[in-house]
Structures are given as C-alpha cells and as structure tokens.
XYZ file of C-alpha atoms in Angstrom:
486
model
C 103.572 138.344 73.081
C 103.690 135.937 76.000
C 104.528 132.454 74.780
C 101.059 131.006 75.088
C 98.984 129.753 78.014
C 100.497 128.046 81.065
C 100.797 124.282 80.962
C 97.900 123.820 83.395
C 95.453 125.161 80.790
C 96.246 123.125 77.685
C 94.872 119.637 78.464
C 91.492 117.957 78.285
C 89.868 118.437 81.676
C 88.391 114.946 81.929
C 91.542 112.825 81.519
C 91.558 109.963 82.204
C 88.018 108.947 81.322
C 87.641 105.557 79.659
C 84.579 103.443 79.010
C 85.753 100.518 76.878
C 88.901 100.092 74.794
C 88.730 99.588 71.948
C 85.291 101.102 71.528
C 83.088 100.488 68.476
C 84.424 103.400 66.419
C 88.050 102.540 67.171
C 87.285 98.929 66.271
C 85.788 100.003 62.937
C 88.819 102.139 62.089
C 91.288 99.479 63.211
C 89.561 96.909 61.016
C 89.571 99.283 58.066
C 93.233 100.021 58.618
C 94.061 96.337 58.654
C 92.293 95.844 55.331
C 93.886 98.723 53.401
C 97.020 99.897 55.254
C 100.514 98.404 55.161
C 101.430 95.220 56.954
C 104.259 97.248 58.495
C 101.811 99.094 60.780
C 102.885 98.253 64.328
C 101.686 100.526 67.125
C 98.005 99.468 67.099
C 99.188 95.916 67.753
C 100.180 97.071 71.231
C 97.566 99.746 71.884
C 94.388 99.055 69.819
C 93.012 102.588 69.711
C 92.114 105.052 66.950
C 92.829 108.613 68.062
C 90.740 111.634 67.133
C 92.226 114.665 68.926
C 94.861 115.721 71.408
C 95.534 118.587 73.810
C 98.678 119.029 75.853
C 99.476 115.750 77.572
C 96.071 114.218 76.863
C 94.480 112.351 73.952
C 90.923 111.466 72.978
C 90.002 108.492 70.845
C 87.314 108.086 68.209
C 84.840 106.883 70.852
C 85.369 109.820 73.203
C 87.635 108.005 75.675
C 90.244 110.367 77.121
C 93.787 109.340 78.050
C 96.868 110.766 79.740
C 99.682 110.497 77.231
C 102.922 109.235 78.777
C 104.831 108.599 75.558
C 104.175 111.689 73.401
C 104.493 109.991 70.024
C 107.780 108.472 71.276
C 109.298 111.761 72.348
C 107.938 113.888 69.498
C 105.413 116.086 71.274
C 107.604 117.745 73.893
C 105.399 120.862 74.071
C 102.255 118.759 73.885
C 99.557 117.978 71.394
C 98.195 121.008 69.542
C 100.098 123.505 71.651
C 98.168 126.761 71.063
C 101.256 128.979 70.971
C 102.829 126.838 68.257
C 99.546 126.390 66.375
C 98.986 130.122 66.155
C 102.225 130.513 64.210
C 101.575 127.378 62.153
C 98.213 128.684 60.938
C 99.692 132.033 60.010
C 102.697 130.481 58.285
C 100.613 127.953 56.343
C 98.576 130.771 54.850
C 101.746 132.469 53.580
C 104.352 129.881 52.552
C 104.973 126.190 53.140
C 107.825 124.903 50.979
C 111.032 126.567 49.806
C 113.668 123.789 49.306
C 116.689 125.654 50.750
C 116.035 129.203 49.641
C 116.477 131.582 52.579
C 113.420 132.546 54.591
C 113.112 134.381 57.888
C 111.671 131.189 59.391
C 114.571 128.997 58.307
C 117.218 131.417 59.507
C 115.379 132.044 62.775
C 115.388 128.331 63.623
C 119.072 127.972 62.725
C 119.885 130.922 64.996
C 117.800 129.536 67.843
C 119.461 126.135 67.518
C 122.819 127.899 67.596
C 121.851 129.428 70.936
C 120.832 126.152 72.605
C 123.439 123.706 71.259
C 126.016 122.390 73.778
C 128.550 125.034 74.863
C 131.371 123.831 72.623
C 129.235 124.395 69.537
C 127.653 127.750 70.433
C 128.744 130.369 67.981
C 130.707 127.740 66.067
C 128.034 125.504 64.543
C 126.419 124.906 61.182
C 123.085 123.232 60.470
C 122.037 121.116 57.516
C 118.421 120.119 56.970
C 117.732 117.113 54.792
C 114.891 114.612 54.828
C 112.148 114.834 57.436
C 113.071 111.884 59.683
C 115.708 111.199 62.277
C 117.128 108.505 60.005
C 117.813 111.191 57.415
C 119.782 113.219 59.945
C 121.851 110.149 60.795
C 122.539 109.528 57.094
C 123.738 113.136 56.778
C 126.017 112.663 59.788
C 127.503 109.513 58.253
C 128.172 111.354 55.003
C 129.681 114.346 56.790
C 131.990 112.168 58.896
C 133.196 110.181 55.899
C 133.605 113.262 53.739
C 135.774 115.016 56.296
C 137.935 112.090 57.323
C 138.201 110.053 54.153
C 137.501 107.071 56.387
C 134.929 104.348 55.924
C 134.656 102.563 59.264
C 132.080 103.483 61.899
C 131.787 102.565 65.554
C 128.377 102.226 67.171
C 127.108 100.419 70.277
C 125.124 97.380 71.258
C 121.620 98.365 72.239
C 121.697 101.275 69.789
C 118.840 102.440 67.614
C 119.606 105.026 64.942
C 116.896 104.534 62.317
C 115.521 102.435 59.488
C 117.360 103.639 56.382
C 120.398 101.728 55.159
C 123.174 103.617 56.943
C 121.156 104.228 60.109
C 120.097 100.581 60.177
C 123.733 99.480 59.884
C 124.496 101.530 63.012
C 121.465 100.063 64.785
C 122.367 96.940 66.755
C 119.077 95.008 66.645
C 119.902 92.004 64.467
C 116.277 90.973 63.998
C 115.444 94.455 62.755
C 117.950 94.304 59.909
C 118.592 90.620 59.156
C 116.318 90.631 56.110
C 118.056 93.647 54.560
C 121.740 92.806 54.711
C 124.240 93.598 53.393
C 124.055 97.151 54.654
C 126.934 99.633 54.646
C 130.177 97.803 55.486
C 132.699 98.377 58.251
C 130.415 99.049 61.203
C 131.608 97.667 64.528
C 129.408 97.594 67.626
C 131.065 98.013 71.018
C 129.489 97.374 74.401
C 127.417 100.204 75.895
C 127.958 100.498 79.661
C 125.176 100.277 82.206
C 125.029 101.243 85.887
C 122.410 98.506 86.314
C 124.887 95.974 84.930
C 127.539 97.356 87.272
C 125.571 96.015 90.216
C 126.587 92.560 89.034
C 130.059 93.443 87.692
C 133.266 92.926 89.611
C 136.762 94.140 88.984
C 139.046 97.100 89.309
C 137.712 99.710 86.886
C 140.748 101.979 87.083
C 143.099 99.170 86.069
C 141.329 98.632 82.733
C 139.975 102.116 82.000
C 141.332 104.029 79.013
C 141.335 107.188 81.130
C 143.903 108.047 83.819
C 143.132 106.348 87.121
C 142.461 109.731 88.742
C 139.749 110.419 86.164
C 138.147 106.963 86.070
C 134.514 107.089 87.209
C 134.840 103.703 88.904
C 132.213 101.886 86.809
C 133.550 98.565 85.530
C 131.125 98.438 82.597
C 132.297 101.903 81.534
C 135.979 101.002 81.783
C 135.470 97.853 79.732
C 133.473 99.688 77.092
C 136.051 102.435 76.718
C 138.868 99.919 76.535
C 137.018 98.094 73.760
C 136.480 101.297 71.757
C 140.106 102.303 72.204
C 141.265 98.907 70.986
C 138.945 99.039 67.964
C 140.395 102.390 66.967
C 144.052 102.060 67.987
C 144.993 98.368 68.067
C 146.714 97.454 64.766
C 144.693 94.236 64.931
C 141.521 95.933 66.210
C 139.714 94.943 63.024
C 138.348 98.299 61.873
C 140.301 99.956 59.096
C 140.033 103.676 58.390
C 137.597 104.771 61.100
C 135.411 107.741 60.165
C 133.512 108.340 63.381
C 131.991 107.157 66.650
C 128.174 107.224 66.802
C 126.531 107.085 70.223
C 123.289 107.948 71.999
C 124.105 110.003 75.125
C 121.241 108.051 76.701
C 120.109 104.926 74.900
C 116.391 105.111 74.163
C 115.249 101.973 72.412
C 117.960 100.086 74.298
C 116.081 100.694 77.552
C 116.704 104.297 78.731
C 120.289 103.475 79.644
C 122.066 106.415 81.272
C 125.788 105.670 80.963
C 128.238 106.111 83.843
C 129.776 109.524 84.314
C 133.054 108.797 82.542
C 131.733 107.196 79.368
C 131.050 110.159 77.091
C 134.145 111.919 78.420
C 136.219 108.864 77.561
C 134.756 108.691 74.064
C 135.505 112.375 73.586
C 139.129 111.755 74.501
C 139.478 108.747 72.183
C 137.899 110.624 69.280
C 140.088 113.689 69.792
C 143.291 111.698 70.170
C 142.586 109.829 66.939
C 141.244 112.808 64.979
C 137.859 111.263 64.213
C 134.460 112.876 64.784
C 132.356 112.065 67.814
C 128.690 112.004 66.760
C 125.832 112.160 69.268
C 122.396 110.916 68.282
C 120.143 113.316 70.212
C 116.998 112.464 68.270
C 115.209 111.026 71.294
C 117.274 112.436 74.160
C 117.434 116.006 72.867
C 115.251 119.095 72.637
C 114.631 119.292 76.378
C 113.601 115.700 76.946
C 116.120 115.100 79.768
C 115.677 118.431 81.540
C 118.564 119.935 79.609
C 118.439 120.882 75.947
C 120.617 117.882 75.064
C 121.316 114.645 76.885
C 125.067 115.092 76.483
C 124.943 118.212 78.658
C 124.488 116.035 81.740
C 128.070 114.884 81.168
C 129.532 118.189 80.022
C 130.663 116.706 76.707
C 130.262 118.362 73.313
C 130.203 116.305 70.094
C 131.599 117.262 66.715
C 128.302 116.338 65.059
C 124.838 115.819 66.524
C 121.507 114.754 65.089
C 118.079 116.003 66.063
C 114.528 115.311 64.859
C 111.362 114.124 66.656
C 110.481 117.157 68.845
C 112.325 119.569 66.527
C 109.140 119.984 64.461
C 107.306 121.549 67.379
C 104.003 119.692 67.491
C 104.687 116.726 65.270
C 105.758 118.256 61.973
C 108.417 116.102 60.300
C 111.769 117.866 60.478
C 115.322 116.758 61.124
C 118.659 118.499 61.296
C 122.316 117.648 61.606
C 124.266 120.193 63.634
C 128.046 120.200 63.467
C 131.149 122.235 64.209
C 131.850 124.825 61.544
C 135.296 123.327 60.899
C 133.499 120.338 59.338
C 131.525 122.515 56.921
C 133.553 121.395 53.923
C 130.623 120.458 51.672
C 130.071 122.349 48.467
C 126.624 123.224 47.058
C 124.493 120.095 46.857
C 126.817 118.164 49.155
C 123.709 117.085 51.025
C 120.173 117.464 49.742
C 116.545 116.612 50.405
C 113.253 117.867 49.020
C 111.838 118.726 52.441
C 114.832 120.660 53.728
C 112.726 123.785 53.292
C 109.571 122.911 55.251
C 109.092 126.399 56.658
C 105.938 125.494 58.602
C 107.886 122.870 60.550
C 110.740 125.333 61.013
C 108.405 127.979 62.401
C 106.845 125.389 64.678
C 110.309 124.414 65.926
C 111.193 128.013 66.774
C 107.906 128.492 68.602
C 108.491 125.270 70.571
C 111.876 126.560 71.724
C 110.252 129.820 72.815
C 107.514 127.973 74.706
C 110.023 125.754 76.506
C 112.082 128.780 77.516
C 109.152 130.977 78.524
C 107.638 128.306 80.754
C 110.972 126.998 82.096
C 110.128 123.491 80.971
C 113.704 122.273 81.347
C 113.560 122.820 85.105
C 110.009 121.459 85.139
C 111.169 118.282 83.357
C 113.975 117.803 85.875
C 111.719 118.303 88.891
C 108.822 116.244 87.569
C 111.180 113.506 86.427
C 112.630 113.291 89.926
C 109.102 113.059 91.306
C 108.061 110.285 88.917
C 111.216 108.259 89.505
C 110.751 108.753 93.240
C 107.307 107.211 93.128
C 108.581 104.300 91.042
C 111.547 103.845 93.381
C 109.083 103.504 96.249
C 107.364 100.692 94.343
C 110.700 99.031 93.565
C 111.593 98.995 97.263
C 108.788 96.508 97.870
C 108.602 94.684 94.547
C 111.374 92.344 93.419
C 110.069 92.381 89.843
C 110.897 96.070 89.382
C 114.639 95.703 89.048
C 115.685 99.243 88.165
C 114.326 102.772 87.775
C 116.474 105.193 85.776
C 116.581 108.178 83.482
C 117.030 111.912 83.313
C 114.247 114.467 83.268
C 111.174 113.060 81.537
C 113.155 110.279 79.862
C 112.391 107.429 82.255
C 112.792 103.664 82.200
C 111.640 101.004 84.643
C 113.098 97.526 84.063
C 111.122 94.413 85.002
C 112.283 90.875 85.677
C 110.570 87.570 86.393
C 110.845 85.353 89.470
C 114.271 84.177 88.325
C 115.596 87.691 87.731
C 115.391 87.308 83.944
C 113.985 90.052 81.675
C 110.185 89.894 81.497
C 108.507 91.356 78.439
C 105.291 89.734 79.626
C 105.102 91.897 82.738
C 105.613 95.106 80.756
C 103.050 94.069 78.157
C 100.544 93.405 80.934
C 101.317 96.798 82.486
C 100.816 98.527 79.143
C 97.452 96.795 78.613
C 96.183 97.589 82.108
C 97.250 101.194 81.665
C 95.484 101.907 78.380
C 92.357 100.149 79.623
C 92.407 102.591 82.544
C 93.230 105.738 80.597
C 97.038 105.986 80.595
C 99.240 105.450 77.533
C 102.727 104.039 78.135
C 105.321 102.443 75.899
C 108.126 99.942 76.245
C 111.804 99.563 75.348
C 114.856 97.438 76.013
C 116.536 94.611 74.168
C 113.988 92.221 75.642
C 111.056 94.682 75.682
C 111.093 94.479 79.471
C 111.525 98.199 80.155
C 108.543 100.441 80.763
C 109.409 103.640 78.878
C 107.873 106.947 79.966
C 108.377 109.952 77.674
C 105.472 112.257 78.479
C 105.200 115.748 77.006
C 107.228 118.278 78.952
C 103.938 120.091 79.603
C 102.659 117.253 81.788
C 101.544 118.724 85.104
C 102.315 117.171 88.466
C 98.597 116.517 89.034
C 98.303 114.639 85.740
C 101.553 112.809 86.460
C 100.292 111.642 89.850
C 96.981 110.545 88.366
C 98.836 108.582 85.695
C 101.202 107.111 88.284
C 98.279 105.914 90.395
C 97.218 103.835 87.396
C 100.779 102.728 86.585
C 101.380 101.593 90.166
C 98.102 99.652 90.108
C 99.183 98.112 86.801
C 102.541 97.056 88.266
C 100.844 95.464 91.252
C 98.397 93.679 88.961
C 101.052 92.431 86.533
C 103.551 91.287 89.175
C 101.113 89.644 91.582
C 101.362 86.400 89.595
C 103.825 86.776 86.695
C 103.469 83.115 85.743
C 99.823 83.748 84.883
C 100.698 86.216 82.116
C 103.482 84.262 80.387
C 102.877 84.195 76.650
C 101.046 87.495 76.662
C 103.888 89.721 75.497
C 102.728 89.951 71.910
C 103.046 93.140 69.908
C 105.695 94.376 67.565
C 109.371 93.829 68.273
C 110.825 96.475 66.022
C 109.016 99.735 66.654
C 110.231 102.755 68.495
C-alpha cells in the first residue's frame, strides 16, 4: 500500500488557535501533577500546558487550544504525532504480539534490515544491531560496554557541550557539571576535549593549518577545529596526555543540547583519522541528530564520515514508542550470548512503528523536504539577524536549527530566549531552547511540517524575537525554568 496520506493532510486544520494559556483544565492538571508527580518533572516549568491530543506537526491542549509543534518531543516525533500510516501497523501489531525479549520476530528482523539499508555507507552490509533498554542513555551505555570490551581499554574521550544521557556512564560523558555534580563519582577516566564552533571562529585568530592534526592540504581552515583536533590527538598520543588506555571517542556529529553546533568540515574527518591511527573506536551519538532530522538519515553523512559504533533512539520508535539501538561494525560483534541485555529489547510494537516510520520518510521524500524547509526557515531567521544585533547566529542542518541570542554587551542571554518561548506558546507555537547558557532557540519540528505551517509559526517567532529584543533589560531575571532538561 501507499505509505499513508501526504503530509498536508495529517495536521489539525485550526493551528494555531489559542485562547488563554494555561486554560482552566490545563491549570487543574498542572496543579494535580505538582501534588502527586515527581519533583524531577521539568518541561511544564517552561511551557505550562497539559496536552490532550496531537496530529502531525500540531498539538491540542486540555482546553482545546491548538499549537504548531516546533520541537516534536525534542526530536522524537519525526513523522509527526499519531501518524496514520504508523498507527495502522501499531494497532494491528498490538492485537497480535507486544513483547518478545530477543526471540526472533518478523518485526524485529525487518527493522534490523531496514536500519542496515540506511546506515552510513561504511556500515551498509557490514553492521550489527543490539537493542537494549528503551532510552538513548541505554544505547550509550551499550556503546561504552562494546568499546571497552573490544579494546580492553578504560578511558573515554568526550567533548565540552556534550549531552549523552542521564545514566551513570552516559552522564560521565555528558559535560554539564551542574547536571552531574550531585552524583559523582561516575565512571572514571573520561576526558572532555573542546568541541569546535564556526560561530566561535568568527572571534578566533591564528593559522589553523599550522596547528591542525591533519596535513595542511586537508585542513579545513577553522582555527577552533584545528585546536580541538590537536587536543584530542594529544590526549590519545602524548605520553603525558593524561588518559591511560583509551577505549573510544564519543561525539555528537552535531551537538544538540550544546546549542545545535555544526562542527567545521574537517572535525569529524580528523577524529576518524585519529581513531583509526590509534586503533580505538569512533562512536557517534546520533540520538538527536539521526533518523532524518538533518535532511540526511544521519548527521555524520554531511561530513562523509562513518563511525565504528553509533547510537540511535528518540525517533527510532516511530511515533514516540521508547526504543533505542546501538549499531556497529560487524568486526566488533565479539559479544557472546547475554553480553548485553535489557527487558525491553523485544518491544515489537516499537520495532514495527520504527519500520513504518522509515517507509513513510522514504515514500514522502522527507529527507529532501527537511533540507529544503530547513533552508527556508534559516533563511527567514537570517533575515531577522541582519537587522537585529541580539540574534548572533543562525545555524543547523535540515530541521535541526539553532538561533543564538546575546544581550546588549554580546553576552549569552537566556532571558531573551525564555521571553521568546513564552510569547510563542501564548500565541500558539511551541519552541524549545538549548546551549550551555540556555540562550539558543532550538527548533526541531516534525519532518512532516509543511511550508505553510512553518511560515505561520515563523510569523509568530519573528514577532516574539522583536518583542523580546526591543528592550532586553526589561526581561532580565525572567529566564526561569529547568536547567537540565533536553
């Protein structure tokens, strides 16, 4: 059958349509949540809404207000809320079989085969997949285990600005000190190197080729990249580099929580070379940047670099089902039975949903759509930046977009982004934030977002930017919200 209806037909028709936020029913549910739910609940602190239903790139709250969704559960709902093509298979699968641990099923093997077809070129036909727990953190833990098991090493290299998850190993790789201070000691021997930034390169000076770990003819010319690669090379190869027995290099091809940082062209290539020369695995965390988010199946494909191990979750479960996987080169498949385990590594409903999501993305050419629409969105934001000194940078790939805001002194301004977020949800558009200082507006809409919905949302976002930057001093102290959520 055709892979479901076209993207123009799967949204609420009235979005955006907002009366008051939060309305009385949302307020009742928020108050009830506060009285009985965990103190760890975070997202309603930033957007005080109780949701009732979703369709495509739109959401409706408990009071009937309708919103355009520009963050998709933080990159989970790539084919949209309640995608009918995925739901059809989910309903049928749920009636037959839900849980199988790791016994073979057609659904499990189908998803593994489909993943094998869309992994980066250097893994196609040569990859293995291990499912474990349902979250991205679980996939990262599996990657840590796999790297250590194959190398016999203990040390790990990660990057400043990184977010890899909230379990012990993933948290050790994560760079946010405030996020993990209360839980140390975590796993030992993790060193964080600098992650390069084209935005930082505007203020950097120096001869990149003279310090780059790559041959001068292959240096991309970015000073921040050259310095970062030199640091990684020294950590691995310098006898006094400080990290004994390295087991792997963990990196996000595009940093998500760090502020949608797209590294310079030579960075991933340089890491690939360092890893290969030193016979240690290169591990890409594609949990947020993968599964079509950037307009290619995986963020690393923009740089033509293939990892030894990669993690995926979030959008892998199709329409929000919890599912994660660690994909790796078959040469690393040295585990014996039980080498990695997890009760939910046989969630066949999520696996079926993941296969259907891949089919929907392919049938509707959503990778090309994400590239084109992403260019359009960044173009509109670039036009704003040209006349607004507070919008310091617009960046991203596909529908993985960041807009960085600064105050009158050029310093990061979380207050401006918080004000933008508030204005947006009050006017029917849901946006999120990122960055070390929470000063990056993060847009991760479903890949099914139409250009008409995008332009409607951008009209509101542009109004919000104008409102929040007209007098930044007036909103100081209004940043609020949680500091540690994705």
